[in-house]
Short mmCIF file of C-alpha atoms and ligand atoms in Angstrom, two decimals:
data_model
loop_
_atom_site.label_atom_id
_atom_site.label_comp_id
_atom_site.label_asym_id
_atom_site.label_seq_id
_atom_site.Cartn_x
_atom_site.Cartn_y
_atom_site.Cartn_z
CA MET A 1 10.82 27.30 22.93
CA THR A 2 7.89 26.51 20.56
CA LYS A 3 8.58 23.76 18.56
CA TYR A 4 7.20 23.97 14.60
CA ILE A 5 6.88 20.53 12.83
CA GLY A 6 6.41 20.42 9.17
CA ILE A 7 4.46 17.65 8.00
CA LEU A 8 3.75 16.29 4.18
CA THR A 9 1.43 12.94 2.82
CA ALA A 10 3.55 11.09 0.02
CA GLY A 11 2.82 8.12 -2.20
CA GLY A 12 0.14 6.70 -2.93
CA ASP A 13 -3.34 8.68 -1.66
CA SER A 14 -4.70 6.19 1.03
CA PRO A 15 -7.97 6.21 3.52
CA GLY A 16 -7.02 7.83 6.66
CA LEU A 17 -4.49 10.26 5.76
CA ASN A 18 -6.93 12.84 7.03
CA ALA A 19 -7.53 11.64 10.61
CA ALA A 20 -3.85 11.19 10.84
CA ILE A 21 -2.66 14.80 9.69
CA ARG A 22 -5.80 15.93 12.02
CA GLY A 23 -4.24 13.45 15.13
CA VAL A 24 -1.22 14.54 14.70
CA GLY A 25 -1.71 18.71 14.15
CA LYS A 26 -4.09 19.07 16.93
CA ALA A 27 -2.36 16.86 19.10
CA VAL A 28 1.12 19.60 18.65
CA ILE A 29 -0.94 22.36 18.49
CA ASN A 30 -3.26 22.18 21.28
CA HIS A 31 -1.59 19.42 23.46
CA TYR A 32 1.71 20.96 23.56
CA GLY A 33 1.36 24.48 22.22
CA MET A 34 3.54 23.95 18.77
CA GLN A 35 3.25 25.16 15.49
CA ILE A 36 2.53 22.86 12.59
CA ILE A 37 3.07 23.46 8.55
CA GLY A 38 2.05 20.96 5.79
CA PHE A 39 4.07 20.89 2.69
CA ARG A 40 1.55 19.94 -0.50
CA ASP A 41 1.78 16.61 -2.74
CA GLY A 42 4.71 15.46 -0.79
CA PHE A 43 8.25 15.59 -1.53
CA ARG A 44 7.72 18.31 -3.95
CA GLY A 45 6.11 20.28 -2.09
CA LEU A 46 8.89 20.14 -0.06
CA MET A 47 11.49 21.02 -2.75
CA GLU A 48 9.22 23.61 -3.97
CA ASN A 49 8.73 25.70 -0.89
CA ARG A 50 4.44 25.60 -1.24
CA THR A 51 2.80 24.99 1.93
CA MET A 52 -0.61 25.23 3.76
CA ARG A 53 -1.82 26.48 6.77
CA LEU A 54 -2.56 23.89 9.41
CA ASP A 55 -3.43 26.05 12.17
CA GLY A 56 -6.34 25.38 13.25
CA GLY A 57 -9.81 25.72 11.05
CA GLU A 58 -7.80 23.30 8.21
CA LEU A 59 -8.03 20.95 11.20
CA SER A 60 -11.64 20.41 11.46
CA GLY A 61 -14.02 18.47 9.35
CA ILE A 62 -11.36 16.43 7.73
CA LEU A 63 -11.64 13.32 9.97
CA THR A 64 -14.17 11.49 7.41
CA ARG A 65 -12.13 12.53 4.83
CA GLY A 66 -10.95 10.19 1.94
CA GLY A 67 -7.58 11.07 0.15
CA THR A 68 -5.19 13.82 1.80
CA ILE A 69 -6.18 17.62 2.36
CA LEU A 70 -2.28 18.39 1.51
CA GLY A 71 -1.80 16.58 -1.76
CA THR A 72 0.72 13.92 -2.42
CA SER A 73 3.13 13.08 -5.43
CA ARG A 74 5.35 10.03 -6.20
CA ASP A 75 8.55 12.33 -6.92
CA LYS A 76 10.97 11.39 -4.52
CA PRO A 77 13.69 13.94 -2.85
CA HIS A 78 17.36 12.56 -4.90
CA ARG A 79 15.10 11.73 -8.15
CA MET A 80 12.99 14.63 -8.57
CA PRO A 81 11.84 15.30 -12.23
CA VAL A 82 13.04 19.00 -12.75
CA GLY A 83 11.95 20.26 -16.17
CA ASP A 84 13.25 17.65 -18.84
CA LYS A 85 15.89 16.45 -16.06
CA THR A 86 15.60 14.14 -13.05
CA LEU A 87 17.95 15.47 -10.06
CA ASP A 88 18.73 14.77 -6.80
CA MET A 89 17.37 17.79 -4.71
CA THR A 90 17.71 16.36 -1.29
CA ASP A 91 19.71 19.69 -0.37
CA VAL A 92 17.74 22.00 -1.62
CA ILE A 93 14.67 20.14 0.37
CA ALA A 94 17.24 20.43 3.36
CA GLY A 95 17.37 23.99 2.78
CA HIS A 96 14.05 24.95 2.78
CA TYR A 97 13.55 22.43 6.20
CA HIS A 98 16.22 24.50 7.87
CA ASP A 99 14.93 28.10 6.47
CA ARG A 100 12.08 27.71 7.38
CA HIS A 101 13.40 26.36 10.95
CA LEU A 102 11.46 23.48 11.28
CA ASP A 103 12.48 21.48 14.56
CA ALA A 104 10.57 18.18 13.09
CA LEU A 105 9.43 16.74 9.87
CA VAL A 106 6.36 14.15 9.17
CA CYS A 107 6.46 12.33 6.64
CA LEU A 108 3.07 9.94 5.55
CA GLY A 109 3.29 7.51 3.83
CA GLY A 110 4.45 3.86 2.51
CA GLY A 111 7.33 1.73 2.00
CA GLY A 112 9.04 4.29 -0.55
CA THR A 113 8.10 7.26 1.60
CA GLN A 114 10.52 5.69 4.59
CA LYS A 115 12.99 5.34 2.30
CA ASN A 116 13.22 8.75 1.37
CA ALA A 117 12.41 9.86 4.94
CA ARG A 118 16.01 7.92 5.84
CA ARG A 119 17.53 9.56 3.04
CA LEU A 120 16.80 13.54 4.95
CA MET A 121 17.16 11.85 8.14
CA GLU A 122 21.04 11.17 6.85
CA LYS A 123 21.24 14.73 5.56
CA GLY A 124 20.27 15.49 9.45
CA LEU A 125 17.06 16.28 9.09
CA ASN A 126 14.58 15.37 12.45
CA VAL A 127 12.27 13.00 10.51
CA ILE A 128 9.54 10.89 11.96
CA THR A 129 6.96 8.80 9.92
CA LEU A 130 4.06 7.32 10.00
CA PRO A 131 3.01 4.31 7.81
CA LYS A 132 0.28 4.41 5.85
CA THR A 133 -1.10 2.18 2.20
CA ILE A 134 -3.97 0.23 1.56
CA ASP A 135 -1.16 -2.27 0.53
CA ASN A 136 -0.72 -2.93 4.30
CA ASP A 137 3.51 -4.24 3.19
CA VAL A 138 5.13 -1.60 5.57
CA ALA A 139 7.52 -3.41 7.77
CA LYS A 140 7.89 -3.66 11.48
CA THR A 141 4.50 -2.54 12.12
CA ASP A 142 1.15 -4.64 12.63
CA THR A 143 -0.87 -2.79 10.02
CA THR A 144 -1.02 0.75 7.88
CA PHE A 145 -3.88 2.55 7.78
CA GLY A 146 -5.56 2.85 4.45
CA PHE A 147 -5.82 -0.76 4.46
CA ASP A 148 -8.94 -1.59 6.22
CA THR A 149 -10.97 0.95 4.65
CA ALA A 150 -9.32 -1.28 1.05
CA LEU A 151 -10.35 -4.51 2.80
CA GLY A 152 -14.00 -3.60 2.76
CA ILE A 153 -14.24 -1.83 -0.14
CA ALA A 154 -13.04 -5.48 -2.22
CA THR A 155 -14.47 -7.82 0.48
CA GLU A 156 -18.37 -5.71 -0.66
CA ALA A 157 -17.26 -6.26 -4.28
CA ILE A 158 -16.30 -9.81 -4.07
CA ASP A 159 -19.85 -10.06 -2.09
CA ARG A 160 -21.33 -8.36 -4.98
CA LEU A 161 -19.77 -10.47 -7.57
CA HIS A 162 -21.06 -13.40 -6.18
CA SER A 163 -24.51 -13.29 -7.66
CA THR A 164 -24.31 -11.86 -10.65
CA ALA A 165 -21.50 -14.89 -11.21
CA HIS A 166 -24.32 -17.16 -9.51
CA SER A 167 -27.14 -15.99 -12.10
CA HIS A 168 -24.91 -16.35 -15.38
CA HIS A 169 -23.08 -19.26 -14.70
CA ARG A 170 -19.68 -17.52 -14.78
CA ILE A 171 -15.93 -17.38 -13.80
CA ILE A 172 -15.50 -14.23 -12.45
CA VAL A 173 -12.07 -12.95 -11.78
CA VAL A 174 -11.27 -10.18 -9.83
CA GLU A 175 -8.34 -8.19 -9.58
CA ILE A 176 -7.36 -6.58 -6.02
CA MET A 177 -4.70 -4.24 -5.89
CA GLY A 178 -2.07 -4.48 -3.42
CA HIS A 179 1.33 -4.32 -5.07
CA LYS A 180 3.98 -7.19 -4.56
CA ALA A 181 1.86 -8.18 -1.45
CA GLY A 182 -0.91 -10.66 -1.24
CA TRP A 183 -3.24 -8.78 2.39
CA LEU A 184 -5.56 -7.28 0.01
CA ALA A 185 -6.56 -10.03 -1.89
CA LEU A 186 -5.96 -12.62 0.65
CA GLY A 187 -8.02 -10.82 3.33
CA ALA A 188 -10.88 -9.95 0.88
CA GLY A 189 -10.64 -13.33 -0.82
CA ILE A 190 -11.21 -14.64 2.38
CA ALA A 191 -13.96 -12.24 4.17
CA GLY A 192 -15.59 -12.36 0.77
CA GLY A 193 -15.36 -16.06 0.67
CA ALA A 194 -13.71 -16.06 -2.94
CA ASP A 195 -13.84 -19.84 -4.25
CA VAL A 196 -10.12 -19.12 -5.55
CA ILE A 197 -7.35 -17.00 -3.84
CA LEU A 198 -3.73 -16.18 -5.83
CA ILE A 199 -1.24 -13.64 -4.64
CA PRO A 200 2.68 -12.83 -5.26
CA GLU A 201 3.62 -15.01 -2.40
CA ILE A 202 2.30 -18.15 -4.21
CA PRO A 203 3.16 -18.77 -7.74
CA TYR A 204 0.04 -20.30 -9.02
CA GLU A 205 -0.51 -23.19 -11.49
CA VAL A 206 -3.09 -22.45 -13.79
CA GLU A 207 -4.00 -26.05 -14.44
CA SER A 208 -4.52 -26.19 -10.19
CA VAL A 209 -6.93 -23.38 -10.68
CA ALA A 210 -8.97 -24.87 -13.59
CA GLU A 211 -9.33 -28.24 -11.60
CA ALA A 212 -11.42 -26.56 -9.02
CA ILE A 213 -13.15 -24.64 -10.55
CA ARG A 214 -14.36 -28.07 -12.83
CA GLU A 215 -14.84 -29.73 -9.59
CA ARG A 216 -16.71 -27.13 -8.20
CA SER A 217 -19.26 -27.50 -11.24
CA ARG A 218 -19.13 -30.72 -10.89
CA ASN A 219 -20.59 -30.21 -7.25
CA GLY A 220 -23.25 -28.63 -8.92
CA LYS A 221 -21.80 -24.75 -8.66
CA PRO A 222 -20.93 -23.87 -12.16
CA PHE A 223 -19.42 -20.46 -11.10
CA SER A 224 -17.07 -19.01 -9.42
CA ILE A 225 -14.97 -16.14 -7.79
CA VAL A 226 -11.40 -15.93 -8.52
CA ALA A 227 -10.06 -13.30 -6.59
CA VAL A 228 -5.88 -11.92 -7.84
CA ALA A 229 -3.86 -10.05 -6.51
CA GLU A 230 -2.05 -7.61 -9.51
CA GLY A 231 1.02 -8.95 -8.55
CA ALA A 232 -0.41 -12.64 -8.18
CA ILE A 233 2.13 -14.67 -10.79
CA SER A 234 2.24 -18.18 -12.40
CA ARG A 235 4.85 -20.61 -11.79
CA GLN A 236 5.55 -20.36 -15.17
CA ASP A 237 6.18 -16.90 -15.31
CA PHE A 238 7.80 -16.93 -11.89
CA GLU A 239 10.45 -19.16 -13.22
CA ALA A 240 10.82 -17.32 -16.42
CA GLN A 241 11.22 -13.64 -14.40
CA LEU A 242 13.78 -15.82 -12.34
CA ALA A 243 15.92 -16.52 -15.13
CA ALA A 244 15.92 -13.11 -16.80
CA LYS A 245 16.71 -11.56 -13.46
CA GLU A 246 19.73 -14.64 -13.34
CA LYS A 247 20.85 -12.87 -16.85
CA LYS A 248 20.30 -9.40 -15.58
CA ILE A 249 22.50 -10.25 -12.72
CA LYS A 250 25.23 -11.64 -15.11
CA GLY A 251 25.41 -8.56 -17.18
CA GLU A 252 22.96 -9.32 -19.99
CA LYS A 253 19.92 -7.42 -20.59
CA MET A 254 16.20 -8.34 -19.22
CA ALA A 255 14.81 -10.55 -21.58
CA VAL A 256 11.56 -10.57 -20.11
CA SER A 257 9.96 -6.86 -18.45
CA GLU A 258 8.26 -6.99 -15.25
CA MET A 259 5.69 -4.96 -17.38
CA GLN A 260 4.70 -8.19 -19.49
CA TYR A 261 2.54 -9.55 -16.63
CA ALA A 262 0.30 -6.12 -16.33
CA ASP A 263 -2.26 -7.99 -18.41
CA HIS A 264 -1.62 -11.06 -16.34
CA THR A 265 -5.57 -10.53 -15.45
CA LEU A 266 -6.81 -10.59 -18.48
CA ARG A 267 -4.89 -13.50 -20.01
CA LEU A 268 -5.85 -15.85 -16.75
CA ALA A 269 -9.24 -15.51 -17.26
CA LYS A 270 -9.01 -16.65 -20.67
CA LYS A 271 -7.39 -19.13 -19.93
CA LEU A 272 -9.65 -20.75 -17.08
CA GLU A 273 -12.08 -19.68 -19.90
CA LEU A 274 -10.46 -22.41 -22.30
CA LEU A 275 -10.28 -24.74 -19.76
CA THR A 276 -13.08 -25.00 -18.16
CA GLY A 277 -15.76 -24.82 -20.59
CA LEU A 278 -17.56 -21.62 -18.56
CA GLU A 279 -17.74 -18.02 -18.93
CA ALA A 280 -14.91 -15.55 -17.38
CA ARG A 281 -15.58 -11.95 -17.04
CA VAL A 282 -12.86 -9.72 -15.35
CA THR A 283 -13.51 -6.30 -12.49
CA ILE A 284 -10.59 -4.70 -11.89
CA LEU A 285 -11.11 -2.86 -9.23
CA GLY A 286 -8.29 -0.16 -9.06
CA HIS A 287 -8.26 3.01 -7.65
CA LEU A 288 -11.74 2.29 -6.08
CA GLN A 289 -9.84 0.38 -3.41
CA ARG A 290 -8.04 4.08 -2.31
CA GLY A 291 -11.12 6.58 -2.58
CA GLY A 292 -13.58 7.68 -0.21
CA THR A 293 -14.02 8.13 3.79
CA PRO A 294 -11.77 5.76 5.81
CA SER A 295 -13.71 3.06 7.55
CA ALA A 296 -13.64 3.47 12.07
CA ALA A 297 -11.14 1.55 11.98
CA ASP A 298 -8.77 3.64 10.04
CA ARG A 299 -9.61 6.62 11.80
CA LEU A 300 -8.80 5.08 15.03
CA LEU A 301 -5.73 3.70 13.74
CA ALA A 302 -4.75 7.07 11.96
CA THR A 303 -5.06 9.46 15.49
CA ARG A 304 -3.60 7.04 17.61
CA LEU A 305 -0.20 6.83 15.62
CA GLY A 306 -0.69 10.80 14.68
CA THR A 307 -0.92 11.12 18.18
CA ALA A 308 1.86 8.94 19.69
CA CYS A 309 3.79 10.76 16.66
CA ALA A 310 2.97 14.40 18.58
CA ASP A 311 4.56 12.88 21.77
CA LEU A 312 7.28 11.44 20.32
CA ILE A 313 8.31 14.87 18.83
CA ASN A 314 7.51 16.77 22.09
CA GLN A 315 10.26 14.13 23.67
CA GLY A 316 13.02 14.99 20.64
CA HIS A 317 12.30 11.64 19.53
CA TYR A 318 13.13 11.53 15.94
CA GLY A 319 14.57 9.20 12.88
CA VAL A 320 11.82 6.45 13.82
CA MET A 321 8.38 5.29 12.42
CA VAL A 322 5.54 5.03 14.50
CA ALA A 323 4.46 1.65 14.37
CA ALA A 324 1.36 -0.26 15.25
CA LYS A 325 1.74 -2.64 18.51
CA GLY A 326 -1.42 -4.04 19.68
CA ASP A 327 -3.29 -1.32 21.13
CA GLY A 328 -0.07 0.85 21.37
CA THR A 329 2.59 1.96 19.35
CA ARG A 330 6.11 1.87 19.02
CA ALA A 331 8.63 3.92 17.82
CA VAL A 332 10.70 1.83 14.90
CA LYS A 333 14.32 2.94 13.91
CA LEU A 334 13.71 4.21 10.45
CA GLU A 335 17.03 2.00 8.99
CA LYS A 336 15.24 -1.17 10.26
CA VAL A 337 12.05 -0.17 8.04
CA ALA A 338 13.14 1.73 5.05
CA GLY A 339 14.03 -0.88 2.05
CA LYS A 340 12.21 -3.89 4.00
CA ILE A 341 8.86 -5.06 2.74
CA LYS A 342 6.03 -6.97 4.34
CA THR A 343 4.57 -9.83 2.46
CA VAL A 344 2.05 -12.70 3.12
CA PRO A 345 4.35 -15.44 4.57
CA PRO A 346 3.03 -18.76 3.18
CA ASP A 347 2.62 -20.28 6.36
CA HIS A 348 0.25 -17.37 7.71
CA PRO A 349 -2.59 -17.98 9.57
CA TRP A 350 -4.79 -16.31 7.04
CA VAL A 351 -2.89 -18.70 4.24
CA GLU A 352 -4.02 -21.39 6.82
CA SER A 353 -7.41 -20.89 7.53
CA ALA A 354 -8.57 -20.25 3.55
CA ARG A 355 -6.68 -23.86 2.97
CA ARG A 356 -9.01 -25.27 5.60
CA VAL A 357 -12.64 -23.75 4.62
CA GLY A 358 -11.54 -25.60 0.76
CA THR A 359 -10.19 -21.95 -0.99
CA ASN A 360 -7.32 -23.00 -3.65
CA LEU A 361 -4.66 -20.52 -3.67
CA GLY A 362 -3.79 -22.07 -7.09
CA ASP A 363 -0.79 -24.87 -5.47
O1 F6P B 401 0.56 1.24 -2.83
C1 F6P B 401 -0.70 1.52 -3.18
C2 F6P B 401 -1.44 1.12 -4.61
O2 F6P B 401 -2.61 1.45 -4.39
C3 F6P B 401 -0.69 -0.73 -4.82
O3 F6P B 401 -1.74 -1.15 -4.46
C4 F6P B 401 -0.91 -0.04 -6.50
O4 F6P B 401 0.16 -0.99 -7.55
C5 F6P B 401 -0.43 1.46 -6.76
O5 F6P B 401 -0.66 2.35 -5.60
C6 F6P B 401 -0.74 2.21 -7.68
O6 F6P B 401 -0.53 3.37 -7.78
P1 F6P B 401 -0.79 4.40 -8.65
O7 F6P B 401 -2.33 5.04 -7.97
O8 F6P B 401 0.38 5.35 -8.62
O9 F6P B 401 -1.60 4.44 -9.88
#
């Protein structure tokens, strides 16, 4: 009996998505003789029954392309904006899955997608996921595709910022994506030789950062690169947030909104200027880190995970995420991944290496 597979990409796009779609698609069609159809724009496309043919030509020439040919969205099956309402559309989605006689649904996404996939699994759908995100924060996998490409882009940015910071005797604070995890800032900061690296997992003291910069000036280097993760937080703000969360738990309205910290990079640069006497500039790398062609490592990883996904579908092994494990892959039950986030352990070898080469981590 021919198997019918649906596939979608959800959450923020990530380099390597097309390589993964191609990996799954070519393996299920050519190797296993199955049929596959794409749903557009994540779970929204499945809810609206909007599809894209993926039966041959569409899977060619996409290995090197950034973004996702299927389109994506951050819409969740159980909280779907429909008109001016937000509705639970999981039953509608399950209905479309059954109407199309699908045997399995492949969801390519990050942490949020793992949770949404689990919800659909609990509705009886045969779901299988692949971990993608530039943040590298999906639990139970060595890494995620997209991370290596973003790491390369952020590292090159830091390389380029060095010469201008040096010429103008400035501090350049470069903000790097990563959501609530510091993998990207830490990795790029180390690879690019940033003088200071600030990540969410290690709340920073601005005075410690300022002193590291002043020390460099005293040693004849009156310029510094500060790589700051978008989720980084000062110890002071961290404690204020904790207090606010405690109040919320006690039933009071949260006094400090998380959004209050959205401009923290700009405020940090201003403070460093005041504390060091050096001029500071801010570079926010933003979506540049997610755009463009995937690195060779991401193409390879996405292809490995995609083809392993096809093998699992062939075996009828569902309700799992295809995780990267060394040179191979392993199937991890969705309940072990959904709702978890992989942050940087404060004693991670990358953290230790950064300290050994004298990088200030703000603590
Ligand atoms: O999860 C990937 C990511 O790029 C995060 O690093 C960042 O916080 C977020 O997505 C940005 O989301 P959006 O593209 O929806 O603004």
